[in-house]
DNA sequence: ATAGCTCGCTACTAAATTGATAGCACATTA
DNA sequence: TAATGTGCTATCAATTTAGTAGCGAGCTAT
């Protein structure tokens, strides 16, 4: 299996394994944030339920991301399926500002697209 | 070149292109957050300066990430090199809580490693 | 003007990751 | 017994990333 980034050990962007770079290494993989987000908002979910909720994720990738998120302690498997841990919930909440910015971003792009004539400066 | 995710268009995790999923698609690529982070903290930087600051990124990947971040409007190239835009700075600030959590995460892991005898619980 | 520097960036190949699909072993239910 | 649902694994193609070399332009010193 692929190496799971851990703070304190060499990760992408930091040989000394700075926490934020380890976090980026972990979350900067396809679907990682999407899985955590989806599970936080819609969990607990079964493997297949999570797969469906993600719309287009393949089981192999989902399995990899789950393993990594579990190893990191962000996600756990309980009686009623996968769910985020307390720490995982903290990560989710840390992503909320990003959601806010993403909306600003979307609006800005929409503004650039709509008025093909003039522009507010 | 690889497709650049845009809110409103089909992206990983959302066929309708929800802003947060578009953001995850954009930032959930190898080095994307690391590049934005490094540039925010140490910028403006030249291409090679940014490459050095990232420690181990290859020019091909850096070039891809820069293209994507520029297309998204998070990064721009000025007289004195690459720098984050106002929007890019917003994204950076939205990542700050993640940095905080990453430290908690690192501490938790350190606590689990250190005491090989007993454990508080 | 020719050598040496840095600049942004491209080309090329190999390795790793991701995507897509099929299906396994187990448990539950009917 | 058969059908369904569970968490996954296997396989293979497609895409992405890594690693390294180097281009063409510009600037500087000789």
PDB file of C-alpha atoms (C1' of nucleotides) in Angstrom:
ATOM      1  CA  UNK A   1       0.000   0.000   0.000  1.00  0.00           C
ATOM      2  CA  UNK A   2       1.004   3.604  -0.486  1.00  0.00           C
ATOM      3  CA  UNK A   3       2.864   5.408   2.274  1.00  0.00           C
ATOM      4  CA  UNK A   4       0.713   7.347   4.708  1.00  0.00           C
ATOM      5  CA  UNK A   5       2.043  10.778   5.685  1.00  0.00           C
ATOM      6  CA  UNK A   6       2.718  11.367   9.361  1.00  0.00           C
ATOM      7  CA  UNK A   7       3.790  14.625  11.004  1.00  0.00           C
ATOM      8  CA  UNK A   8       7.350  14.387  12.201  1.00  0.00           C
ATOM      9  CA  UNK A   9       8.397  12.170   9.338  1.00  0.00           C
ATOM     10  CA  UNK A  10       9.520  13.234   5.902  1.00  0.00           C
ATOM     11  CA  UNK A  11       6.562  14.298   3.796  1.00  0.00           C
ATOM     12  CA  UNK A  12       6.029  16.176   0.574  1.00  0.00           C
ATOM     13  CA  UNK A  13       7.130  19.740   1.138  1.00  0.00           C
ATOM     14  CA  UNK A  14       8.951  19.145   4.385  1.00  0.00           C
ATOM     15  CA  UNK A  15      11.698  16.669   5.092  1.00  0.00           C
ATOM     16  CA  UNK A  16      11.270  17.324   8.793  1.00  0.00           C
ATOM     17  CA  UNK A  17       7.557  16.581   8.523  1.00  0.00           C
ATOM     18  CA  UNK A  18       5.972  19.834   9.600  1.00  0.00           C
ATOM     19  CA  UNK A  19       2.366  19.172  10.662  1.00  0.00           C
ATOM     20  CA  UNK A  20       0.775  21.358   7.996  1.00  0.00           C
ATOM     21  CA  UNK A  21       2.792  19.768   5.216  1.00  0.00           C
ATOM     22  CA  UNK A  22       1.913  16.308   6.480  1.00  0.00           C
ATOM     23  CA  UNK A  23      -1.710  17.429   6.512  1.00  0.00           C
ATOM     24  CA  UNK A  24      -1.400  18.731   2.955  1.00  0.00           C
ATOM     25  CA  UNK A  25       0.219  15.485   1.896  1.00  0.00           C
ATOM     26  CA  UNK A  26      -2.637  13.511   3.422  1.00  0.00           C
ATOM     27  CA  UNK A  27      -5.504  15.705   2.263  1.00  0.00           C
ATOM     28  CA  UNK A  28      -3.872  16.603  -1.041  1.00  0.00           C
ATOM     29  CA  UNK A  29      -4.790  13.299  -2.596  1.00  0.00           C
ATOM     30  CA  UNK A  30      -7.643  12.744  -4.925  1.00  0.00           C
ATOM     31  CA  UNK A  31     -10.905  12.544  -3.063  1.00  0.00           C
ATOM     32  CA  UNK A  32      -9.372  12.833   0.416  1.00  0.00           C
ATOM     33  CA  UNK A  33     -11.113  16.070   1.383  1.00  0.00           C
ATOM     34  CA  UNK A  34     -14.244  15.091  -0.505  1.00  0.00           C
ATOM     35  CA  UNK A  35     -14.539  11.845   1.407  1.00  0.00           C
ATOM     36  CA  UNK A  36     -13.977  13.503   4.765  1.00  0.00           C
ATOM     37  CA  UNK A  37     -16.440  16.251   3.899  1.00  0.00           C
ATOM     38  CA  UNK A  38     -19.114  13.889   2.682  1.00  0.00           C
ATOM     39  CA  UNK A  39     -18.735  11.619   5.662  1.00  0.00           C
ATOM     40  CA  UNK A  40     -18.909  14.558   8.040  1.00  0.00           C
ATOM     41  CA  UNK A  41     -22.100  15.879   6.508  1.00  0.00           C
ATOM     42  CA  UNK A  42     -23.879  12.652   5.701  1.00  0.00           C
ATOM     43  CA  UNK A  43     -22.285  10.049   7.948  1.00  0.00           C
ATOM     44  CA  UNK A  44     -22.345   7.518   9.348  1.00  0.00           C
ATOM     45  CA  UNK A  45     -22.344   5.694   6.058  1.00  0.00           C
ATOM     46  CA  UNK A  46     -21.544   2.221   4.858  1.00  0.00           C
ATOM     47  CA  UNK A  47     -18.688   1.737   2.430  1.00  0.00           C
ATOM     48  CA  UNK A  48     -21.104   1.538  -0.445  1.00  0.00           C
ATOM     49  CA  UNK A  49     -23.222   4.344   0.931  1.00  0.00           C
ATOM     50  CA  UNK A  50     -20.178   6.565   1.068  1.00  0.00           C
ATOM     51  CA  UNK A  51     -19.262   5.491  -2.407  1.00  0.00           C
ATOM     52  CA  UNK A  52     -22.701   6.484  -3.665  1.00  0.00           C
ATOM     53  CA  UNK A  53     -22.607   9.783  -1.797  1.00  0.00           C
ATOM     54  CA  UNK A  54     -19.353  10.647  -3.534  1.00  0.00           C
ATOM     55  CA  UNK A  55     -21.095  10.137  -6.868  1.00  0.00           C
ATOM     56  CA  UNK A  56     -18.154   8.898  -8.916  1.00  0.00           C
ATOM     57  CA  UNK A  57     -15.448   7.517  -6.658  1.00  0.00           C
ATOM     58  CA  UNK A  58     -14.121   4.043  -7.401  1.00  0.00           C
ATOM     59  CA  UNK A  59     -13.929   1.450  -4.619  1.00  0.00           C
ATOM     60  CA  UNK A  60     -10.170   1.110  -4.910  1.00  0.00           C
ATOM     61  CA  UNK A  61      -9.576   4.799  -4.359  1.00  0.00           C
ATOM     62  CA  UNK A  62     -12.232   5.006  -1.671  1.00  0.00           C
ATOM     63  CA  UNK A  63     -10.587   2.134   0.122  1.00  0.00           C
ATOM     64  CA  UNK A  64      -7.201   3.848  -0.047  1.00  0.00           C
ATOM     65  CA  UNK A  65      -8.558   7.131   1.267  1.00  0.00           C
ATOM     66  CA  UNK A  66     -10.440   5.367   4.064  1.00  0.00           C
ATOM     67  CA  UNK A  67      -7.312   3.522   5.117  1.00  0.00           C
ATOM     68  CA  UNK A  68      -5.340   6.747   5.197  1.00  0.00           C
ATOM     69  CA  UNK A  69      -8.018   8.677   7.055  1.00  0.00           C
ATOM     70  CA  UNK A  70      -8.369   5.864   9.558  1.00  0.00           C
ATOM     71  CA  UNK A  71      -4.616   5.665  10.042  1.00  0.00           C
ATOM     72  CA  UNK A  72      -4.615   9.404  10.657  1.00  0.00           C
ATOM     73  CA  UNK A  73      -7.385   8.985  13.201  1.00  0.00           C
ATOM     74  CA  UNK A  74      -9.866  11.143  11.329  1.00  0.00           C
ATOM     75  CA  UNK A  75     -12.293   8.379  10.488  1.00  0.00           C
ATOM     76  CA  UNK A  76     -13.389   5.196  12.222  1.00  0.00           C
ATOM     77  CA  UNK A  77     -15.630   2.253  11.519  1.00  0.00           C
ATOM     78  CA  UNK A  78     -18.414   1.667  14.006  1.00  0.00           C
ATOM     79  CA  UNK A  79     -21.569  -0.363  14.306  1.00  0.00           C
ATOM     80  CA  UNK A  80     -23.535   1.763  11.919  1.00  0.00           C
ATOM     81  CA  UNK A  81     -20.765   2.348   9.410  1.00  0.00           C
ATOM     82  CA  UNK A  82     -17.970   4.809   8.860  1.00  0.00           C
ATOM     83  CA  UNK A  83     -17.990   8.039  10.765  1.00  0.00           C
ATOM     84  CA  UNK A  84     -15.613  10.878  11.552  1.00  0.00           C
ATOM     85  CA  UNK A  85     -13.841  10.899  14.899  1.00  0.00           C
ATOM     86  CA  UNK A  86     -13.604  13.935  17.170  1.00  0.00           C
ATOM     87  CA  UNK A  87     -10.325  14.834  15.519  1.00  0.00           C
ATOM     88  CA  UNK A  88     -11.812  14.238  12.084  1.00  0.00           C
ATOM     89  CA  UNK A  89     -14.633  16.559  13.012  1.00  0.00           C
ATOM     90  CA  UNK A  90     -12.056  19.188  13.918  1.00  0.00           C
ATOM     91  CA  UNK A  91     -10.538  18.807  10.479  1.00  0.00           C
ATOM     92  CA  UNK A  92     -13.961  19.127   8.910  1.00  0.00           C
ATOM     93  CA  UNK A  93     -14.603  22.308  10.805  1.00  0.00           C
ATOM     94  CA  UNK A  94     -11.222  23.587   9.743  1.00  0.00           C
ATOM     95  CA  UNK A  95     -12.413  23.132   6.175  1.00  0.00           C
ATOM     96  CA  UNK A  96     -15.525  25.250   6.660  1.00  0.00           C
ATOM     97  CA  UNK A  97     -13.738  28.549   5.914  1.00  0.00           C
ATOM     98  CA  UNK A  98     -12.602  26.984   2.677  1.00  0.00           C
ATOM     99  CA  UNK A  99     -16.230  26.361   1.784  1.00  0.00           C
ATOM    100  CA  UNK A 100     -16.979  30.005   2.390  1.00  0.00           C
ATOM    101  CA  UNK A 101     -14.121  31.150   0.168  1.00  0.00           C
ATOM    102  CA  UNK A 102     -15.137  28.698  -2.520  1.00  0.00           C
ATOM    103  CA  UNK A 103     -18.494  30.434  -2.740  1.00  0.00           C
ATOM    104  CA  UNK A 104     -16.841  33.818  -3.102  1.00  0.00           C
ATOM    105  CA  UNK A 105     -14.675  32.297  -5.783  1.00  0.00           C
ATOM    106  CA  UNK A 106     -17.705  30.897  -7.602  1.00  0.00           C
ATOM    107  CA  UNK A 107     -19.464  34.247  -7.459  1.00  0.00           C
ATOM    108  CA  UNK A 108     -16.434  36.038  -8.779  1.00  0.00           C
ATOM    109  CA  UNK A 109     -16.192  33.678 -11.714  1.00  0.00           C
ATOM    110  CA  UNK A 110     -19.906  34.044 -12.360  1.00  0.00           C
ATOM    111  CA  UNK A 111     -19.505  37.818 -12.410  1.00  0.00           C
ATOM    112  CA  UNK A 112     -16.692  37.543 -14.909  1.00  0.00           C
ATOM    113  CA  UNK A 113     -18.785  35.337 -17.160  1.00  0.00           C
ATOM    114  CA  UNK A 114     -22.142  37.089 -17.126  1.00  0.00           C
ATOM    115  CA  UNK A 115     -21.538  40.668 -18.260  1.00  0.00           C
ATOM    116  CA  UNK A 116     -19.823  40.302 -21.590  1.00  0.00           C
ATOM    117  CA  UNK A 117     -20.194  44.033 -22.097  1.00  0.00           C
ATOM    118  CA  UNK A 118     -19.037  46.006 -19.092  1.00  0.00           C
ATOM    119  CA  UNK A 119     -17.480  45.343 -15.763  1.00  0.00           C
ATOM    120  CA  UNK A 120     -17.702  46.925 -12.372  1.00  0.00           C
ATOM    121  CA  UNK A 121     -14.265  48.031 -11.284  1.00  0.00           C
TER     122      UNK A 121
ATOM    123  CA  UNK B   1      -2.939  20.201 -20.454  1.00  0.00           C
ATOM    124  CA  UNK B   2      -5.010  18.716 -17.685  1.00  0.00           C
ATOM    125  CA  UNK B   3      -8.535  19.994 -17.105  1.00  0.00           C
ATOM    126  CA  UNK B   4      -8.842  22.762 -14.540  1.00  0.00           C
ATOM    127  CA  UNK B   5     -11.801  22.466 -12.173  1.00  0.00           C
ATOM    128  CA  UNK B   6     -14.285  25.336 -12.187  1.00  0.00           C
ATOM    129  CA  UNK B   7     -17.292  25.780  -9.892  1.00  0.00           C
ATOM    130  CA  UNK B   8     -20.481  25.329 -11.861  1.00  0.00           C
ATOM    131  CA  UNK B   9     -18.982  22.691 -14.090  1.00  0.00           C
ATOM    132  CA  UNK B  10     -18.743  18.986 -13.456  1.00  0.00           C
ATOM    133  CA  UNK B  11     -15.950  18.247 -11.001  1.00  0.00           C
ATOM    134  CA  UNK B  12     -14.867  15.330  -8.890  1.00  0.00           C
ATOM    135  CA  UNK B  13     -17.536  14.780  -6.272  1.00  0.00           C
ATOM    136  CA  UNK B  14     -20.174  16.952  -7.869  1.00  0.00           C
ATOM    137  CA  UNK B  15     -21.555  16.761 -11.372  1.00  0.00           C
ATOM    138  CA  UNK B  16     -23.200  20.119 -10.839  1.00  0.00           C
ATOM    139  CA  UNK B  17     -19.891  21.618  -9.761  1.00  0.00           C
ATOM    140  CA  UNK B  18     -20.597  22.753  -6.217  1.00  0.00           C
ATOM    141  CA  UNK B  19     -18.016  25.356  -5.208  1.00  0.00           C
ATOM    142  CA  UNK B  20     -16.519  23.354  -2.363  1.00  0.00           C
ATOM    143  CA  UNK B  21     -16.101  20.259  -4.520  1.00  0.00           C
ATOM    144  CA  UNK B  22     -14.488  22.336  -7.255  1.00  0.00           C
ATOM    145  CA  UNK B  23     -12.185  23.757  -4.606  1.00  0.00           C
ATOM    146  CA  UNK B  24     -11.366  20.272  -3.354  1.00  0.00           C
ATOM    147  CA  UNK B  25     -10.710  19.155  -6.905  1.00  0.00           C
ATOM    148  CA  UNK B  26      -8.346  22.067  -7.454  1.00  0.00           C
ATOM    149  CA  UNK B  27      -6.549  21.945  -4.113  1.00  0.00           C
ATOM    150  CA  UNK B  28      -6.687  18.174  -3.844  1.00  0.00           C
ATOM    151  CA  UNK B  29      -3.845  17.716  -6.243  1.00  0.00           C
ATOM    152  CA  UNK B  30      -0.308  16.967  -5.296  1.00  0.00           C
ATOM    153  CA  UNK B  31       1.445  20.084  -4.114  1.00  0.00           C
ATOM    154  CA  UNK B  32      -1.464  22.456  -4.777  1.00  0.00           C
ATOM    155  CA  UNK B  33      -1.961  23.529  -1.168  1.00  0.00           C
ATOM    156  CA  UNK B  34       1.747  23.372  -0.467  1.00  0.00           C
ATOM    157  CA  UNK B  35       2.509  25.729  -3.332  1.00  0.00           C
ATOM    158  CA  UNK B  36      -0.190  28.187  -2.321  1.00  0.00           C
ATOM    159  CA  UNK B  37       0.913  28.034   1.292  1.00  0.00           C
ATOM    160  CA  UNK B  38       4.579  28.522   0.518  1.00  0.00           C
ATOM    161  CA  UNK B  39       3.899  31.355  -1.856  1.00  0.00           C
ATOM    162  CA  UNK B  40       1.656  33.060   0.676  1.00  0.00           C
ATOM    163  CA  UNK B  41       4.249  32.863   3.417  1.00  0.00           C
ATOM    164  CA  UNK B  42       7.407  33.462   1.428  1.00  0.00           C
ATOM    165  CA  UNK B  43       6.269  35.177  -1.748  1.00  0.00           C
ATOM    166  CA  UNK B  44       6.785  36.856  -4.028  1.00  0.00           C
ATOM    167  CA  UNK B  45       9.090  34.255  -5.451  1.00  0.00           C
ATOM    168  CA  UNK B  46      10.546  33.414  -8.825  1.00  0.00           C
ATOM    169  CA  UNK B  47       9.686  30.107 -10.415  1.00  0.00           C
ATOM    170  CA  UNK B  48      12.965  28.657  -9.289  1.00  0.00           C
ATOM    171  CA  UNK B  49      12.741  30.321  -5.910  1.00  0.00           C
ATOM    172  CA  UNK B  50       9.336  28.760  -5.371  1.00  0.00           C
ATOM    173  CA  UNK B  51      10.701  25.451  -6.519  1.00  0.00           C
ATOM    174  CA  UNK B  52      13.500  25.668  -3.979  1.00  0.00           C
ATOM    175  CA  UNK B  53      11.126  26.762  -1.221  1.00  0.00           C
ATOM    176  CA  UNK B  54       9.026  23.666  -1.856  1.00  0.00           C
ATOM    177  CA  UNK B  55      12.128  21.555  -1.294  1.00  0.00           C
ATOM    178  CA  UNK B  56      11.353  18.661  -3.615  1.00  0.00           C
ATOM    179  CA  UNK B  57       8.795  19.691  -6.233  1.00  0.00           C
ATOM    180  CA  UNK B  58       9.651  19.024  -9.865  1.00  0.00           C
ATOM    181  CA  UNK B  59       9.366  21.831 -12.395  1.00  0.00           C
ATOM    182  CA  UNK B  60       6.734  20.009 -14.430  1.00  0.00           C
ATOM    183  CA  UNK B  61       4.379  19.644 -11.486  1.00  0.00           C
ATOM    184  CA  UNK B  62       5.117  23.143 -10.249  1.00  0.00           C
ATOM    185  CA  UNK B  63       4.294  24.490 -13.659  1.00  0.00           C
ATOM    186  CA  UNK B  64       0.999  22.579 -13.695  1.00  0.00           C
ATOM    187  CA  UNK B  65       0.019  23.796 -10.237  1.00  0.00           C
ATOM    188  CA  UNK B  66       0.937  27.375 -11.109  1.00  0.00           C
ATOM    189  CA  UNK B  67      -1.160  27.242 -14.248  1.00  0.00           C
ATOM    190  CA  UNK B  68      -4.121  25.934 -12.296  1.00  0.00           C
ATOM    191  CA  UNK B  69      -3.743  28.424  -9.475  1.00  0.00           C
ATOM    192  CA  UNK B  70      -3.403  31.258 -11.958  1.00  0.00           C
ATOM    193  CA  UNK B  71      -6.443  30.083 -13.898  1.00  0.00           C
ATOM    194  CA  UNK B  72      -8.357  30.020 -10.626  1.00  0.00           C
ATOM    195  CA  UNK B  73      -7.208  33.542  -9.873  1.00  0.00           C
ATOM    196  CA  UNK B  74      -5.361  32.602  -6.705  1.00  0.00           C
ATOM    197  CA  UNK B  75      -1.892  33.384  -7.993  1.00  0.00           C
ATOM    198  CA  UNK B  76      -0.454  35.915 -10.409  1.00  0.00           C
ATOM    199  CA  UNK B  77       2.884  36.739 -11.945  1.00  0.00           C
ATOM    200  CA  UNK B  78       4.156  40.259 -11.331  1.00  0.00           C
ATOM    201  CA  UNK B  79       7.337  42.244 -11.670  1.00  0.00           C
ATOM    202  CA  UNK B  80       9.017  40.623  -8.703  1.00  0.00           C
ATOM    203  CA  UNK B  81       7.784  37.090  -9.340  1.00  0.00           C
ATOM    204  CA  UNK B  82       4.809  34.981  -8.430  1.00  0.00           C
ATOM    205  CA  UNK B  83       2.534  36.134  -5.676  1.00  0.00           C
ATOM    206  CA  UNK B  84      -0.906  35.342  -4.305  1.00  0.00           C
ATOM    207  CA  UNK B  85      -3.828  37.536  -5.301  1.00  0.00           C
ATOM    208  CA  UNK B  86      -6.381  38.933  -2.867  1.00  0.00           C
ATOM    209  CA  UNK B  87      -8.539  35.893  -3.479  1.00  0.00           C
ATOM    210  CA  UNK B  88      -5.563  33.613  -3.109  1.00  0.00           C
ATOM    211  CA  UNK B  89      -4.807  35.284   0.175  1.00  0.00           C
ATOM    212  CA  UNK B  90      -8.367  34.521   1.268  1.00  0.00           C
ATOM    213  CA  UNK B  91      -7.795  30.885   0.435  1.00  0.00           C
ATOM    214  CA  UNK B  92      -4.560  30.927   2.387  1.00  0.00           C
ATOM    215  CA  UNK B  93      -6.322  32.363   5.390  1.00  0.00           C
ATOM    216  CA  UNK B  94      -9.008  29.738   5.033  1.00  0.00           C
ATOM    217  CA  UNK B  95      -6.237  27.170   5.398  1.00  0.00           C
ATOM    218  CA  UNK B  96      -4.980  28.594   8.673  1.00  0.00           C
ATOM    219  CA  UNK B  97      -7.448  26.618  10.805  1.00  0.00           C
ATOM    220  CA  UNK B  98      -6.145  23.508   9.101  1.00  0.00           C
ATOM    221  CA  UNK B  99      -2.670  24.406  10.271  1.00  0.00           C
ATOM    222  CA  UNK B 100      -3.951  24.667  13.809  1.00  0.00           C
ATOM    223  CA  UNK B 101      -5.633  21.267  13.638  1.00  0.00           C
ATOM    224  CA  UNK B 102      -2.546  19.741  12.115  1.00  0.00           C
ATOM    225  CA  UNK B 103      -0.599  20.717  15.208  1.00  0.00           C
ATOM    226  CA  UNK B 104      -3.194  19.121  17.457  1.00  0.00           C
ATOM    227  CA  UNK B 105      -2.958  16.046  15.287  1.00  0.00           C
ATOM    228  CA  UNK B 106       0.827  15.996  15.577  1.00  0.00           C
ATOM    229  CA  UNK B 107       0.642  16.349  19.342  1.00  0.00           C
ATOM    230  CA  UNK B 108      -1.852  13.552  19.612  1.00  0.00           C
ATOM    231  CA  UNK B 109       0.350  11.249  17.584  1.00  0.00           C
ATOM    232  CA  UNK B 110       3.369  12.244  19.677  1.00  0.00           C
ATOM    233  CA  UNK B 111       1.423  11.399  22.834  1.00  0.00           C
ATOM    234  CA  UNK B 112       0.546   8.001  21.443  1.00  0.00           C
ATOM    235  CA  UNK B 113       4.167   7.305  20.601  1.00  0.00           C
ATOM    236  CA  UNK B 114       5.961   8.494  23.717  1.00  0.00           C
ATOM    237  CA  UNK B 115       4.515   6.529  26.618  1.00  0.00           C
ATOM    238  CA  UNK B 116       5.097   2.920  25.659  1.00  0.00           C
ATOM    239  CA  UNK B 117       4.102   1.861  29.169  1.00  0.00           C
ATOM    240  CA  UNK B 118       0.832   3.377  30.225  1.00  0.00           C
ATOM    241  CA  UNK B 119      -1.779   5.577  28.706  1.00  0.00           C
ATOM    242  CA  UNK B 120      -4.088   8.220  30.058  1.00  0.00           C
ATOM    243  CA  UNK B 121      -7.650   7.353  29.339  1.00  0.00           C
TER     244      UNK B 121
ATOM    245  C1'  DA C   1      31.082  38.901 -28.701  1.00  0.00           C
ATOM    246  C1'  DT C   2      31.455  35.145 -25.986  1.00  0.00           C
ATOM    247  C1'  DA C   3      31.036  33.091 -21.608  1.00  0.00           C
ATOM    248  C1'  DG C   4      28.505  32.627 -17.739  1.00  0.00           C
ATOM    249  C1'  DC C   5      24.568  33.542 -15.024  1.00  0.00           C
ATOM    250  C1'  DT C   6      19.321  33.352 -14.084  1.00  0.00           C
ATOM    251  C1'  DC C   7      14.785  33.457 -15.854  1.00  0.00           C
ATOM    252  C1'  DG C   8      10.291  30.817 -17.023  1.00  0.00           C
ATOM    253  C1'  DC C   9       9.289  26.779 -18.738  1.00  0.00           C
ATOM    254  C1'  DT C  10       9.217  22.397 -21.927  1.00  0.00           C
ATOM    255  C1'  DA C  11      10.559  17.454 -23.226  1.00  0.00           C
ATOM    256  C1'  DC C  12      11.182  13.054 -22.138  1.00  0.00           C
ATOM    257  C1'  DT C  13      10.892   8.699 -19.643  1.00  0.00           C
ATOM    258  C1'  DA C  14       9.865   6.014 -15.605  1.00  0.00           C
ATOM    259  C1'  DA C  15       7.252   5.366 -11.568  1.00  0.00           C
ATOM    260  C1'  DA C  16       3.201   5.959  -9.000  1.00  0.00           C
ATOM    261  C1'  DT C  17      -1.531   6.995  -8.552  1.00  0.00           C
ATOM    262  C1'  DT C  18      -6.179   6.890 -10.073  1.00  0.00           C
ATOM    263  C1'  DG C  19     -10.224   5.147 -12.684  1.00  0.00           C
ATOM    264  C1'  DA C  20     -13.388   1.524 -14.037  1.00  0.00           C
ATOM    265  C1'  DT C  21     -15.114  -2.844 -13.645  1.00  0.00           C
ATOM    266  C1'  DA C  22     -15.624  -7.483 -11.940  1.00  0.00           C
ATOM    267  C1'  DG C  23     -15.977 -10.267  -8.296  1.00  0.00           C
ATOM    268  C1'  DC C  24     -14.800 -12.613  -3.633  1.00  0.00           C
ATOM    269  C1'  DA C  25     -15.890 -14.158   1.142  1.00  0.00           C
ATOM    270  C1'  DC C  26     -19.008 -13.371   4.677  1.00  0.00           C
ATOM    271  C1'  DA C  27     -23.510 -12.371   6.858  1.00  0.00           C
ATOM    272  C1'  DT C  28     -28.474 -11.661   6.740  1.00  0.00           C
ATOM    273  C1'  DT C  29     -32.911 -12.523   5.069  1.00  0.00           C
ATOM    274  C1'  DA C  30     -36.493 -14.869   2.813  1.00  0.00           C
TER     275       DA C  30
ATOM    276  C1'  DT D   1     -31.364 -22.253  -1.504  1.00  0.00           C
ATOM    277  C1'  DA D   2     -31.220 -17.932  -3.530  1.00  0.00           C
ATOM    278  C1'  DA D   3     -31.088 -13.093  -3.203  1.00  0.00           C
ATOM    279  C1'  DT D   4     -29.270  -9.194  -1.093  1.00  0.00           C
ATOM    280  C1'  DG D   5     -25.908  -6.255   1.263  1.00  0.00           C
ATOM    281  C1'  DT D   6     -21.531  -5.858   3.621  1.00  0.00           C
ATOM    282  C1'  DG D   7     -16.373  -4.539   3.327  1.00  0.00           C
ATOM    283  C1'  DC D   8     -13.261  -4.934   0.465  1.00  0.00           C
ATOM    284  C1'  DT D   9      -9.564  -7.027  -3.328  1.00  0.00           C
ATOM    285  C1'  DA D  10      -7.889  -7.947  -8.241  1.00  0.00           C
ATOM    286  C1'  DT D  11      -6.943  -6.515 -12.507  1.00  0.00           C
ATOM    287  C1'  DC D  12      -5.690  -3.486 -16.073  1.00  0.00           C
ATOM    288  C1'  DA D  13      -5.924   0.882 -18.582  1.00  0.00           C
ATOM    289  C1'  DA D  14      -5.530   5.766 -18.256  1.00  0.00           C
ATOM    290  C1'  DT D  15      -3.799   9.641 -16.087  1.00  0.00           C
ATOM    291  C1'  DT D  16      -0.750  12.016 -13.029  1.00  0.00           C
ATOM    292  C1'  DT D  17       3.511  12.739 -10.817  1.00  0.00           C
ATOM    293  C1'  DA D  18       8.569  12.343 -10.346  1.00  0.00           C
ATOM    294  C1'  DG D  19      13.172  13.140 -11.958  1.00  0.00           C
ATOM    295  C1'  DT D  20      16.333  14.973 -14.984  1.00  0.00           C
ATOM    296  C1'  DA D  21      18.024  17.452 -18.915  1.00  0.00           C
ATOM    297  C1'  DG D  22      17.843  21.301 -21.484  1.00  0.00           C
ATOM    298  C1'  DC D  23      15.849  25.276 -24.474  1.00  0.00           C
ATOM    299  C1'  DG D  24      15.481  30.166 -25.729  1.00  0.00           C
ATOM    300  C1'  DA D  25      15.547  34.612 -23.860  1.00  0.00           C
ATOM    301  C1'  DG D  26      17.699  38.198 -21.184  1.00  0.00           C
ATOM    302  C1'  DC D  27      21.293  40.313 -18.478  1.00  0.00           C
ATOM    303  C1'  DT D  28      26.387  40.872 -17.008  1.00  0.00           C
ATOM    304  C1'  DA D  29      31.049  40.779 -16.999  1.00  0.00           C
ATOM    305  C1'  DT D  30      34.999  40.153 -19.600  1.00  0.00           C
TER     306       DT D  30
END
